[in-house]
GROMACS .gro file of C-alpha atoms in nm:
model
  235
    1UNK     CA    1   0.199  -1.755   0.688
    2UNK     CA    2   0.196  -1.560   0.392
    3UNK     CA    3  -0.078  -1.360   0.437
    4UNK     CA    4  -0.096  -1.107   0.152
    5UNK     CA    5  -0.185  -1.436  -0.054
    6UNK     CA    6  -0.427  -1.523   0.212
    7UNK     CA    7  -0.619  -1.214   0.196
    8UNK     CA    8  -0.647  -1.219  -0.191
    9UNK     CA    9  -0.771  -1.602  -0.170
   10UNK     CA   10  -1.041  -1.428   0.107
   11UNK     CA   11  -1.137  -1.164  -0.092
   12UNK     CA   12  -1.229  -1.433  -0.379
   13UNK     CA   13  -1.413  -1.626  -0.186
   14UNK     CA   14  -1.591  -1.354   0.001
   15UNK     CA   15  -1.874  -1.213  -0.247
   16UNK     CA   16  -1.972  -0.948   0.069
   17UNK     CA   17  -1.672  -0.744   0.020
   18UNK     CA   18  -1.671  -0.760  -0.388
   19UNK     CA   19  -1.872  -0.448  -0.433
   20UNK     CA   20  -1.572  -0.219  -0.304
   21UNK     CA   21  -1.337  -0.304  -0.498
   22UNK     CA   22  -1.546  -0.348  -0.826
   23UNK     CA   23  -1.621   0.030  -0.774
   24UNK     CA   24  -1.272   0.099  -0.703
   25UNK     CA   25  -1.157  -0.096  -1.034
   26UNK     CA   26  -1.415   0.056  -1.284
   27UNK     CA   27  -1.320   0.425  -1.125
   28UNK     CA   28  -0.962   0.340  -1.158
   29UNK     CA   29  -0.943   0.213  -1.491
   30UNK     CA   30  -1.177   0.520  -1.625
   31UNK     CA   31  -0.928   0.758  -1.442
   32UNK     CA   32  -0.587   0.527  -1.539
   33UNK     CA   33  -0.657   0.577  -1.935
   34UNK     CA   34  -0.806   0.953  -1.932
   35UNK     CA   35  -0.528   1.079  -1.713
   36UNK     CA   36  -0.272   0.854  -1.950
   37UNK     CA   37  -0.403   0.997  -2.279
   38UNK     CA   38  -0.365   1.336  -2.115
   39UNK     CA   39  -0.023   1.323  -1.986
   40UNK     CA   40   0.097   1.127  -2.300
   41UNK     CA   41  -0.021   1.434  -2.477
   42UNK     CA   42   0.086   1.754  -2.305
   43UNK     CA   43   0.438   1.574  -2.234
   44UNK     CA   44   0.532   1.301  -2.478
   45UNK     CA   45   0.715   1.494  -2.687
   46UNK     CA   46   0.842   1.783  -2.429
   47UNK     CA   47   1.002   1.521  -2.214
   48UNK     CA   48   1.145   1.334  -2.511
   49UNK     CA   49   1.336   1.723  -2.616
   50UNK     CA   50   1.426   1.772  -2.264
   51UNK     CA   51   1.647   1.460  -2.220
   52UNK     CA   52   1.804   1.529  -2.565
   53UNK     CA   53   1.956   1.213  -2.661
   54UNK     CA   54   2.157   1.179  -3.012
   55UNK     CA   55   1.933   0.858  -3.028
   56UNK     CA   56   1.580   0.976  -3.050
   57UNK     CA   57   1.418   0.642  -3.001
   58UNK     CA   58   1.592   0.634  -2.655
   59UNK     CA   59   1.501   1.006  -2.577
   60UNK     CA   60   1.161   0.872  -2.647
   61UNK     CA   61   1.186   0.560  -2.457
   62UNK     CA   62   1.287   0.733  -2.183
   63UNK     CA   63   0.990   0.959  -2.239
   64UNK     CA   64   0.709   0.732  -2.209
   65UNK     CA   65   0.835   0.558  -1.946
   66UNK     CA   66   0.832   0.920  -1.727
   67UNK     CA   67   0.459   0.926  -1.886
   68UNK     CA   68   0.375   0.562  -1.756
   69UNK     CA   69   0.573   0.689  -1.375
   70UNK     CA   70   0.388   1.045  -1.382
   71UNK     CA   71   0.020   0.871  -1.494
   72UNK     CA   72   0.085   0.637  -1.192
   73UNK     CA   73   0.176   0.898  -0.928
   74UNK     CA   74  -0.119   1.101  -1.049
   75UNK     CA   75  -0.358   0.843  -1.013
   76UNK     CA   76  -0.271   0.731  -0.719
   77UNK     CA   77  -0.319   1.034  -0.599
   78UNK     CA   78  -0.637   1.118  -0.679
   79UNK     CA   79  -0.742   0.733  -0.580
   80UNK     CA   80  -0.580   0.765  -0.217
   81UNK     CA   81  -0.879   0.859  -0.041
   82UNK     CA   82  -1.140   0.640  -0.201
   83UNK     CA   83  -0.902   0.382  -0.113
   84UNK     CA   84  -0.844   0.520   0.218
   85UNK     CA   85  -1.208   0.465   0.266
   86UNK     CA   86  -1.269   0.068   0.123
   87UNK     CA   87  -0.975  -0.005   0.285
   88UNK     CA   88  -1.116   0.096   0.691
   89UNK     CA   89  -1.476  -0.003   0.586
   90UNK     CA   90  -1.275  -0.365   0.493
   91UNK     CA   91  -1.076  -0.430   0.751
   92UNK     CA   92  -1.359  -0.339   1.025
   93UNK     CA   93  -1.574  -0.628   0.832
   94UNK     CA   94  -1.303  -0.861   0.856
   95UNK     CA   95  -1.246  -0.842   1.178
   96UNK     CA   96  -1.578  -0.864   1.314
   97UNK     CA   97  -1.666  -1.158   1.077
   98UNK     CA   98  -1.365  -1.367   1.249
   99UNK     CA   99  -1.496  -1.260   1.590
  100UNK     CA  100  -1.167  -1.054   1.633
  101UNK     CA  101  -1.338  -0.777   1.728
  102UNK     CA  102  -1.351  -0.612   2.117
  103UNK     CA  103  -1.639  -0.444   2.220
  104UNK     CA  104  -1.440  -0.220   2.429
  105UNK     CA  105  -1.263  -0.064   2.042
  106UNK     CA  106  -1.379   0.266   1.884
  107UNK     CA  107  -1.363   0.240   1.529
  108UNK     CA  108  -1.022   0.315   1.382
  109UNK     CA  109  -0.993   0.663   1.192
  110UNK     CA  110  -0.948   0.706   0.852
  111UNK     CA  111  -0.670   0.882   0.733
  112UNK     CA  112  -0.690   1.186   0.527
  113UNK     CA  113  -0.560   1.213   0.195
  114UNK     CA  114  -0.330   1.459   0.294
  115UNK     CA  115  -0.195   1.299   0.593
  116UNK     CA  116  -0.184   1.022   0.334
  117UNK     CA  117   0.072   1.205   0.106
  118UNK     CA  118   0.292   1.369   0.341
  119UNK     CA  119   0.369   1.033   0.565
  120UNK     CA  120   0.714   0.900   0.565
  121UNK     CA  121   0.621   0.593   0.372
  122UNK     CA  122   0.425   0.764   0.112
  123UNK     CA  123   0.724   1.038   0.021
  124UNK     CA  124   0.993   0.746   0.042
  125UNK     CA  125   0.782   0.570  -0.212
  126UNK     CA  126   0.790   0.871  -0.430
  127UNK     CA  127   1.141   0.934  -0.379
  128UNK     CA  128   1.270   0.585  -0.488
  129UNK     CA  129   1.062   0.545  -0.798
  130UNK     CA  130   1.340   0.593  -0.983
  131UNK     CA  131   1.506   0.244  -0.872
  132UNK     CA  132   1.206   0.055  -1.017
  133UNK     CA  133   1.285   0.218  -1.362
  134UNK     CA  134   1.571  -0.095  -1.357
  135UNK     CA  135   1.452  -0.396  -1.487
  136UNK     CA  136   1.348  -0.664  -1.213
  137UNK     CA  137   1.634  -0.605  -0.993
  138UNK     CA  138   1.503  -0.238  -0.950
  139UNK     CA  139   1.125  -0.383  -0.867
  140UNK     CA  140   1.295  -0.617  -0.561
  141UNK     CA  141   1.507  -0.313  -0.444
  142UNK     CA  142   1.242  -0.080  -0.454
  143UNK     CA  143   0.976  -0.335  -0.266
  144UNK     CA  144   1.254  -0.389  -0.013
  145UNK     CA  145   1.302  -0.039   0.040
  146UNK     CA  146   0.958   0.019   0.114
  147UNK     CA  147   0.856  -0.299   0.242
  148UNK     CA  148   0.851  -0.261   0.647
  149UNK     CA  149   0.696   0.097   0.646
  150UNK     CA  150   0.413  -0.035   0.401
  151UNK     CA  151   0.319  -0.282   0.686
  152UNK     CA  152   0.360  -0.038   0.958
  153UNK     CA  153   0.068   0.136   0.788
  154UNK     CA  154  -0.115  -0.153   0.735
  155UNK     CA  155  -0.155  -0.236   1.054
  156UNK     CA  156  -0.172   0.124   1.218
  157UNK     CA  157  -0.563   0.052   1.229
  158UNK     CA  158  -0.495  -0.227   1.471
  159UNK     CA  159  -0.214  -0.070   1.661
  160UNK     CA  160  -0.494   0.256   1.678
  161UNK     CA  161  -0.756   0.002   1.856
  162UNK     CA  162  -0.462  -0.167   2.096
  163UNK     CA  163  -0.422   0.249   2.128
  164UNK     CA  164  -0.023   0.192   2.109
  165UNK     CA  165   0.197   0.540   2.102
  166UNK     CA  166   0.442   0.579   1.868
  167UNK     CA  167   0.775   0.418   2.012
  168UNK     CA  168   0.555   0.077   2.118
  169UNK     CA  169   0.452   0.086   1.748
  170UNK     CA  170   0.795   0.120   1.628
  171UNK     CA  171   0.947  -0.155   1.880
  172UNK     CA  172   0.638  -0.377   1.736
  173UNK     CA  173   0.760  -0.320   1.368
  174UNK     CA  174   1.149  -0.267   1.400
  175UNK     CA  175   1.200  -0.468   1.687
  176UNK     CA  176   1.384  -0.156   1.819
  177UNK     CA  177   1.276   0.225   1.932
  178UNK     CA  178   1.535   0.364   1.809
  179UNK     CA  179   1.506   0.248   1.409
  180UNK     CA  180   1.399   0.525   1.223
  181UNK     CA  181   1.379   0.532   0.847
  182UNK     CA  182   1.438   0.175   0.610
  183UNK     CA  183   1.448  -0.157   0.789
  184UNK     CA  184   1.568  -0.463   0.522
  185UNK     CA  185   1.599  -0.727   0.774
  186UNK     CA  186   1.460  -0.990   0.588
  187UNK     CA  187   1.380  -1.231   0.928
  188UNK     CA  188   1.121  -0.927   1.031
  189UNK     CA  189   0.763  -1.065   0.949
  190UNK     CA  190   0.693  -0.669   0.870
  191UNK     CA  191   0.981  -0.690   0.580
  192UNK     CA  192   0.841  -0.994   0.496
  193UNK     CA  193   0.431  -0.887   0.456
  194UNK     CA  194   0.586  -0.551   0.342
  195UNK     CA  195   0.798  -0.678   0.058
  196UNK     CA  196   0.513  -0.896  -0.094
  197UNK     CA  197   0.231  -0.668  -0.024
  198UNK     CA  198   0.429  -0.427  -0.222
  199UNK     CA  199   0.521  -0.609  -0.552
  200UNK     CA  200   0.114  -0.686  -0.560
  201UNK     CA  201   0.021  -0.309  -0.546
  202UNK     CA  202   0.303  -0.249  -0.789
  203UNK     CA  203   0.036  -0.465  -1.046
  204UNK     CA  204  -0.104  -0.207  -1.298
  205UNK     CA  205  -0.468  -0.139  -1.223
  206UNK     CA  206  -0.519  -0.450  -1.018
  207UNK     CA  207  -0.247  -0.326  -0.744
  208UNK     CA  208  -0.465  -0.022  -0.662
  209UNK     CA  209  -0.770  -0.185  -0.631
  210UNK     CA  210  -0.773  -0.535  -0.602
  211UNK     CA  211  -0.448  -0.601  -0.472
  212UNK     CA  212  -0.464  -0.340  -0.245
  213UNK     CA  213  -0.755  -0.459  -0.067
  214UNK     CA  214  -0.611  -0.819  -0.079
  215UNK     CA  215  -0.341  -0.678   0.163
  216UNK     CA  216  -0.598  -0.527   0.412
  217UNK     CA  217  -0.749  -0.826   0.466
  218UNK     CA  218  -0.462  -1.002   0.496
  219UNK     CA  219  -0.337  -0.775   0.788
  220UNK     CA  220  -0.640  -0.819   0.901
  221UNK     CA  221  -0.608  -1.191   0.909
  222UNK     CA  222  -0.221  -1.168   1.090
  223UNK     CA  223  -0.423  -0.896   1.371
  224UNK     CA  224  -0.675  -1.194   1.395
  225UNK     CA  225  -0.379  -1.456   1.485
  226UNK     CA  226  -0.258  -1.191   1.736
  227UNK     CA  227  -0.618  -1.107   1.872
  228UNK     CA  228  -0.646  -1.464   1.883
  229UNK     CA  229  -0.342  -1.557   2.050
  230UNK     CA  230  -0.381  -1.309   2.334
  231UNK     CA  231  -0.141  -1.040   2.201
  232UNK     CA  232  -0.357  -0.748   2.313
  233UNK     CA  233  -0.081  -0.664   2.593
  234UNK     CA  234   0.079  -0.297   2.489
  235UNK     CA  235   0.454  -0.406   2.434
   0.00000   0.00000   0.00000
């Protein structure tokens, strides 16, 4: 099932969990175009003398894409912990509503924004932006590279409730305990939720917000299959 596309088709026809990401939008498209105009003007030019070109349309090419890269890091940044938040508060509802929900669970914790920024998954992300600077091809590599760690932290809420330690996490997502870093094994449902749910946040605007939320309920839909199908059994 390919549920990133079922959670966006969710979130349409689910009015209840609209208001989240409408406030997420409006904030991020305020913040997208005010931190844009900034960096566009403190580093246009600067960045365009740095790489020094004989051909100044490609120094400035190459300029304003670093602009576009740098305005998304930045905002992403800032966003990561009002996301962090619409993103639990979503996934709890999601749950519940599809009776998936044990009574026995504490509520999952939310992550903070700087345990957010220094995970694994959020540094290799930052690391391989440079791949998605080639056309296409880049995009797939860099989804692929990031594509089973991005589902490892989608579903760490639900791993948090089954209260699964680290190496019965990792045997869940990698098949293996001893797998450590970048997993492109494209018959791994993680790779394959990973790799989609990744080109979708890639969207501009949308794929912070919209997008992003799309995917939580979506994992939340595959955690409802599991619930449902008695995988509550550590592995």
């Amino acid at each position: 099932m390919n549920y990133p596309a079922a959670g966006v088709r969710y979130f349409i026809q689910s009015p209840g969990l609209w208001k989240d990401a409408i406030c997420l939008l409006c904030f991020a498209i305020v913040l997208t175009f005010i931190i844009l105009i900034m960096v566009f003007v403190s580093f246009l030019k600067p960045q365009a003398e740095f790489f020094n070109f004989s051909s100044g349309f490609l120094s400035y090419t190459l300029s304003v894409i670093a602009c576009f890269i740098e305005t998304t890091v930045i905002v992403s940044i800032i966003l990561l912990q009002k996301i962090e938040h619409a993103k639990h508060s979503i996934w709890v509802k999601v749950m519940q509503e599809n009776e998936c929900w044990d009574a026995k669970w504490d509520a999952p914790t939310e992550k903070s924004e700087l345990g957010s920024c220094l995970s694994f998954g959020a540094i290799l992300k930052f690391v391989a932006l440079p791949v998605n600077l080639l056309p296409v091809v880049g995009t797939i590599v860099y989804a692929a590279i990031n594509a089973t760690l991005l589902s490892w932290d989608y579903n760490a809420y639900y791993y948090e409730v089954l209260q699964l330690n680290e190496d019965e996490q990792r045997l869940r997502v990698f098949k293996s305990t001893n797998v450590r870093g970048i997993s492109l094994d494209p018959s791994n449902a993680h790779f394959q939720f990973g790799l989609i749910a990744t080109l979708l946040e890639m969207v501009p605007i949308l794929g912070s917000t919209v997008f992003t939320l799309g995917n939580v309920i979506g994992v939340a839909l595959w955690n409802c299959d599991d619930y449902k199908k008695g995988l509550l059994t550590k592995i």
